[in-house]
Coordinates of C-alpha atoms in Angstrom, one line a residue:
Chain A
X1 CA 51.1 -65.1 70.5
X2 CA 50.4 -67.6 67.8
X3 CA 51.1 -66.4 64.2
X4 CA 47.6 -67.4 63.2
X5 CA 44.7 -67.8 65.6
X6 CA 41.3 -69.1 65.0
X7 CA 38.0 -69.5 66.8
X8 CA 38.5 -72.6 69.0
X9 CA 35.1 -74.2 68.0
X10 CA 33.8 -76.8 67.6
X11 CA 30.7 -75.6 65.8
X12 CA 27.7 -77.8 65.6
X13 CA 25.0 -76.4 63.4
X14 CA 21.9 -77.8 61.7
X15 CA 21.6 -78.1 58.0
X16 CA 20.7 -74.8 56.4
X17 CA 22.3 -72.7 59.1
X18 CA 24.7 -69.9 58.5
X19 CA 28.0 -70.1 60.3
X20 CA 31.0 -67.8 60.5
X21 CA 34.6 -68.4 61.4
X22 CA 37.1 -65.8 62.5
X23 CA 40.9 -65.7 62.3
X24 CA 43.6 -63.2 63.3
X25 CA 47.2 -63.1 62.2
X26 CA 50.2 -61.5 63.8
X27 CA 52.5 -60.6 60.9
X28 CA 51.4 -57.4 59.3
X29 CA 53.7 -58.2 56.3
X30 CA 51.8 -61.3 55.4
X31 CA 51.0 -61.4 51.7
X32 CA 48.3 -63.8 51.0
X33 CA 45.4 -65.4 52.9
X34 CA 43.5 -68.6 52.4
X35 CA 40.9 -70.8 53.9
X36 CA 41.6 -74.5 53.6
X37 CA 39.4 -77.4 54.4
X38 CA 40.7 -80.6 55.9
X39 CA 38.7 -83.8 56.2
X40 CA 39.6 -86.3 58.9
X41 CA 42.9 -88.0 58.1
X42 CA 43.3 -86.3 54.8
X43 CA 45.4 -83.5 53.5
X44 CA 44.2 -79.9 53.5
X45 CA 42.6 -78.7 50.4
X46 CA 42.2 -75.1 49.3
X47 CA 38.7 -73.8 49.8
X48 CA 39.3 -70.3 48.7
X49 CA 41.7 -67.4 48.6
X50 CA 40.9 -64.3 50.6
X51 CA 41.1 -60.9 48.8
X52 CA 41.2 -57.5 50.3
X53 CA 37.9 -56.6 48.7
X54 CA 36.2 -59.7 50.0
X55 CA 35.2 -62.5 47.7
X56 CA 32.4 -65.0 47.4
X57 CA 32.3 -68.5 46.0
X58 CA 28.8 -69.9 46.0
X59 CA 27.8 -70.3 49.6
X60 CA 31.2 -69.2 50.9
X61 CA 32.2 -65.6 51.6
X62 CA 35.6 -64.6 52.7
X63 CA 36.6 -61.2 54.1
X64 CA 40.0 -59.7 54.9
X65 CA 40.6 -56.7 57.1
X66 CA 44.3 -55.8 56.8
X67 CA 44.1 -53.0 59.3
X68 CA 42.8 -55.3 62.0
X69 CA 44.7 -58.3 60.7
X70 CA 41.5 -60.3 60.6
X71 CA 40.1 -62.8 58.3
X72 CA 36.6 -64.4 58.2
X73 CA 34.7 -67.1 56.4
X74 CA 31.0 -67.2 56.2
X75 CA 29.1 -70.4 55.1
X76 CA 25.5 -70.0 54.2
X77 CA 22.9 -72.7 53.9
X78 CA 25.2 -75.3 55.5
X79 CA 25.2 -78.8 54.0
X80 CA 26.1 -82.1 55.7
X81 CA 29.1 -82.3 53.4
X82 CA 30.5 -79.0 54.9
X83 CA 31.4 -80.9 58.0
X84 CA 35.2 -80.7 58.2
X85 CA 38.0 -78.7 59.9
X86 CA 38.5 -75.2 58.4
X87 CA 42.0 -73.9 58.5
X88 CA 42.9 -70.3 58.3
X89 CA 46.2 -70.0 56.4
X90 CA 48.6 -67.1 55.9
X91 CA 51.4 -67.0 53.4
X92 CA 54.6 -65.2 54.3
X93 CA 56.1 -62.1 52.7
X94 CA 58.6 -62.3 49.8
X95 CA 62.0 -63.7 49.7
X96 CA 62.7 -67.0 51.4
X97 CA 59.4 -66.8 53.2
X98 CA 57.4 -66.8 50.0
X99 CA 55.2 -69.9 49.7
X100 CA 55.7 -70.7 53.3
X101 CA 52.2 -71.3 54.7
X102 CA 51.3 -70.8 58.4
X103 CA 48.2 -72.7 59.5
X104 CA 45.8 -71.8 62.2
X105 CA 44.8 -74.6 64.6
X106 CA 41.6 -75.1 62.7
X107 CA 37.9 -75.0 63.6
X108 CA 35.9 -78.1 63.5
X109 CA 32.5 -77.8 61.9
X110 CA 29.8 -80.4 62.2
X111 CA 26.6 -80.0 60.3
X112 CA 23.8 -82.2 61.5
X113 CA 20.5 -83.1 60.0
Chain B
X1 CA 45.8 -79.7 37.6
X2 CA 49.0 -80.1 39.5
X3 CA 49.4 -83.4 41.4
X4 CA 51.7 -84.2 44.2
X5 CA 52.2 -87.9 45.1
X6 CA 53.4 -88.9 48.5
X7 CA 54.5 -92.4 49.4
X8 CA 54.0 -94.3 51.5
X9 CA 50.6 -93.2 52.7
X10 CA 50.8 -95.3 55.8
X11 CA 53.8 -96.8 57.6
X12 CA 54.3 -98.7 60.8
X13 CA 57.8 -99.3 62.1
X14 CA 59.7 -100.3 65.1
X15 CA 61.4 -97.8 67.4
X16 CA 64.9 -97.1 66.2
X17 CA 64.4 -97.7 62.5
X18 CA 64.5 -95.0 59.8
X19 CA 61.6 -94.2 57.5
X20 CA 61.8 -92.5 54.2
X21 CA 58.9 -90.6 52.8
X22 CA 58.8 -89.5 49.2
X23 CA 57.1 -86.5 47.7
X24 CA 56.9 -86.3 43.9
X25 CA 55.4 -83.6 41.7
X26 CA 53.9 -85.6 38.9
X27 CA 53.2 -83.1 36.2
X28 CA 55.1 -80.0 37.1
X29 CA 58.6 -79.0 38.3
X30 CA 59.0 -77.8 41.9
X31 CA 62.1 -76.0 43.0
X32 CA 60.7 -75.7 46.4
X33 CA 58.8 -78.2 48.5
X34 CA 57.6 -77.9 52.1
X35 CA 57.3 -80.6 54.7
X36 CA 54.7 -80.3 57.4
X37 CA 53.8 -82.4 60.4
X38 CA 50.4 -82.7 62.0
X39 CA 49.8 -84.3 65.4
X40 CA 46.3 -85.5 66.3
X41 CA 43.8 -82.6 66.8
X42 CA 46.5 -80.0 66.0
X43 CA 47.2 -78.0 62.9
X44 CA 49.9 -78.4 60.4
X45 CA 53.3 -77.2 61.5
X46 CA 56.0 -76.4 58.9
X47 CA 59.1 -78.5 59.5
X48 CA 61.3 -77.4 56.7
X49 CA 61.6 -75.9 53.3
X50 CA 63.2 -78.2 50.7
X51 CA 65.2 -76.5 48.0
X52 CA 66.3 -78.3 44.8
X53 CA 70.0 -78.6 44.7
X54 CA 70.7 -77.0 48.0
X55 CA 70.3 -77.6 51.7
X56 CA 66.9 -77.6 53.3
X57 CA 65.9 -74.8 55.6
X58 CA 64.6 -76.1 58.9
X59 CA 62.1 -74.4 61.2
X60 CA 63.1 -73.6 64.8
X61 CA 63.0 -76.6 67.0
X62 CA 63.2 -79.2 64.1
X63 CA 66.4 -81.3 64.3
X64 CA 68.0 -81.4 60.9
X65 CA 69.9 -84.6 61.8
X66 CA 66.8 -86.3 62.8
X67 CA 64.7 -85.3 59.8
X68 CA 66.9 -85.6 56.7
X69 CA 65.6 -83.9 53.6
X70 CA 67.0 -84.4 50.1
X71 CA 65.7 -82.6 47.1
X72 CA 67.9 -84.0 44.3
X73 CA 65.6 -83.2 41.4
X74 CA 62.9 -80.8 40.4
X75 CA 60.2 -83.5 40.9
X76 CA 61.3 -85.3 44.0
X77 CA 62.0 -84.5 47.7
X78 CA 62.4 -87.1 50.4
X79 CA 62.1 -86.8 54.1
X80 CA 63.9 -89.5 56.2
X81 CA 62.9 -89.8 59.9
X82 CA 66.0 -91.3 61.4
X83 CA 66.0 -93.5 64.4
X84 CA 62.2 -93.0 64.8
X85 CA 60.6 -93.1 68.2
X86 CA 57.0 -93.2 69.2
X87 CA 56.9 -89.5 69.7
X88 CA 57.7 -89.1 66.0
X89 CA 54.3 -90.8 65.2
X90 CA 52.5 -88.2 63.2
X91 CA 50.9 -87.2 59.9
X92 CA 53.6 -85.9 57.5
X93 CA 52.4 -83.8 54.6
X94 CA 54.4 -82.3 51.8
X95 CA 53.5 -79.5 49.5
X96 CA 55.1 -78.4 46.3
X97 CA 55.2 -75.1 44.5
X98 CA 54.6 -75.3 40.8
X99 CA 57.5 -73.5 39.0
X100 CA 55.1 -72.6 36.2
X101 CA 55.2 -72.9 32.4
X102 CA 57.3 -70.5 30.4
X103 CA 55.2 -68.4 28.2
X104 CA 55.9 -65.3 26.1
X105 CA 54.6 -63.2 28.9
X106 CA 56.6 -64.9 31.7
X107 CA 55.3 -67.9 33.5
X108 CA 51.8 -69.2 33.9
X109 CA 50.5 -71.2 36.8
X110 CA 53.6 -70.4 38.9
X111 CA 53.6 -70.4 42.7
X112 CA 50.5 -72.6 43.1
X113 CA 50.9 -74.8 46.1
X114 CA 49.7 -78.3 45.9
X115 CA 49.6 -80.8 48.8
X116 CA 50.4 -84.5 48.8
X117 CA 47.9 -86.8 50.4
X118 CA 50.1 -87.2 53.5
X119 CA 52.0 -90.1 55.1
X120 CA 50.8 -91.4 58.4
X121 CA 53.7 -92.7 60.5
X122 CA 53.2 -94.9 63.5
X123 CA 56.3 -95.9 65.5
X124 CA 55.8 -98.8 67.9

């Protein structure tokens, strides 16, 4: 089983649509969770951290369910500029694993006019 | 904010040659840097953790003699792909962990991970 698994996608949605991505992780000791965005041939960039209580940043809402080891990202009112690959990322527990990020395979989102 | 510079951004080389990629933290000190590799249409895979002043820690399946890592200072880590072959063609990305700034309360800004822009290696 992969350490971090995401929806395979790709997702093709019209502008203004709401789209949700899911992710599961296998290590229950994982400490921190993130969503990164990666544009074609570029480095990944942090979109948002994911907190246990759920958090929102504008049109983006992230949720974490530790019991189910499940993370989600909701994008409302999709824009053309949201087209990218979204990576679910988990950071290891303490000690030497701290700071070590494990990436999901990514979900491609294409927003069309 | 923290900036990580990676160089070169693009390199093409002949099979059998060695290629060195540099990762520099420009405005912060990084005791730990991470090297990732990304093949087309796949996600980033951690190759190794580079520790300043000590040996790198390699992930399972990554040959340490093939991918030499040197982290001689708090702002520079290098990855050398030795005797590169076409199957080594990939996108190599480093990330650095900001050590943080000492304050009266401890350290601020510590443990923030910043990625370099990546180095695309093509081996002919």
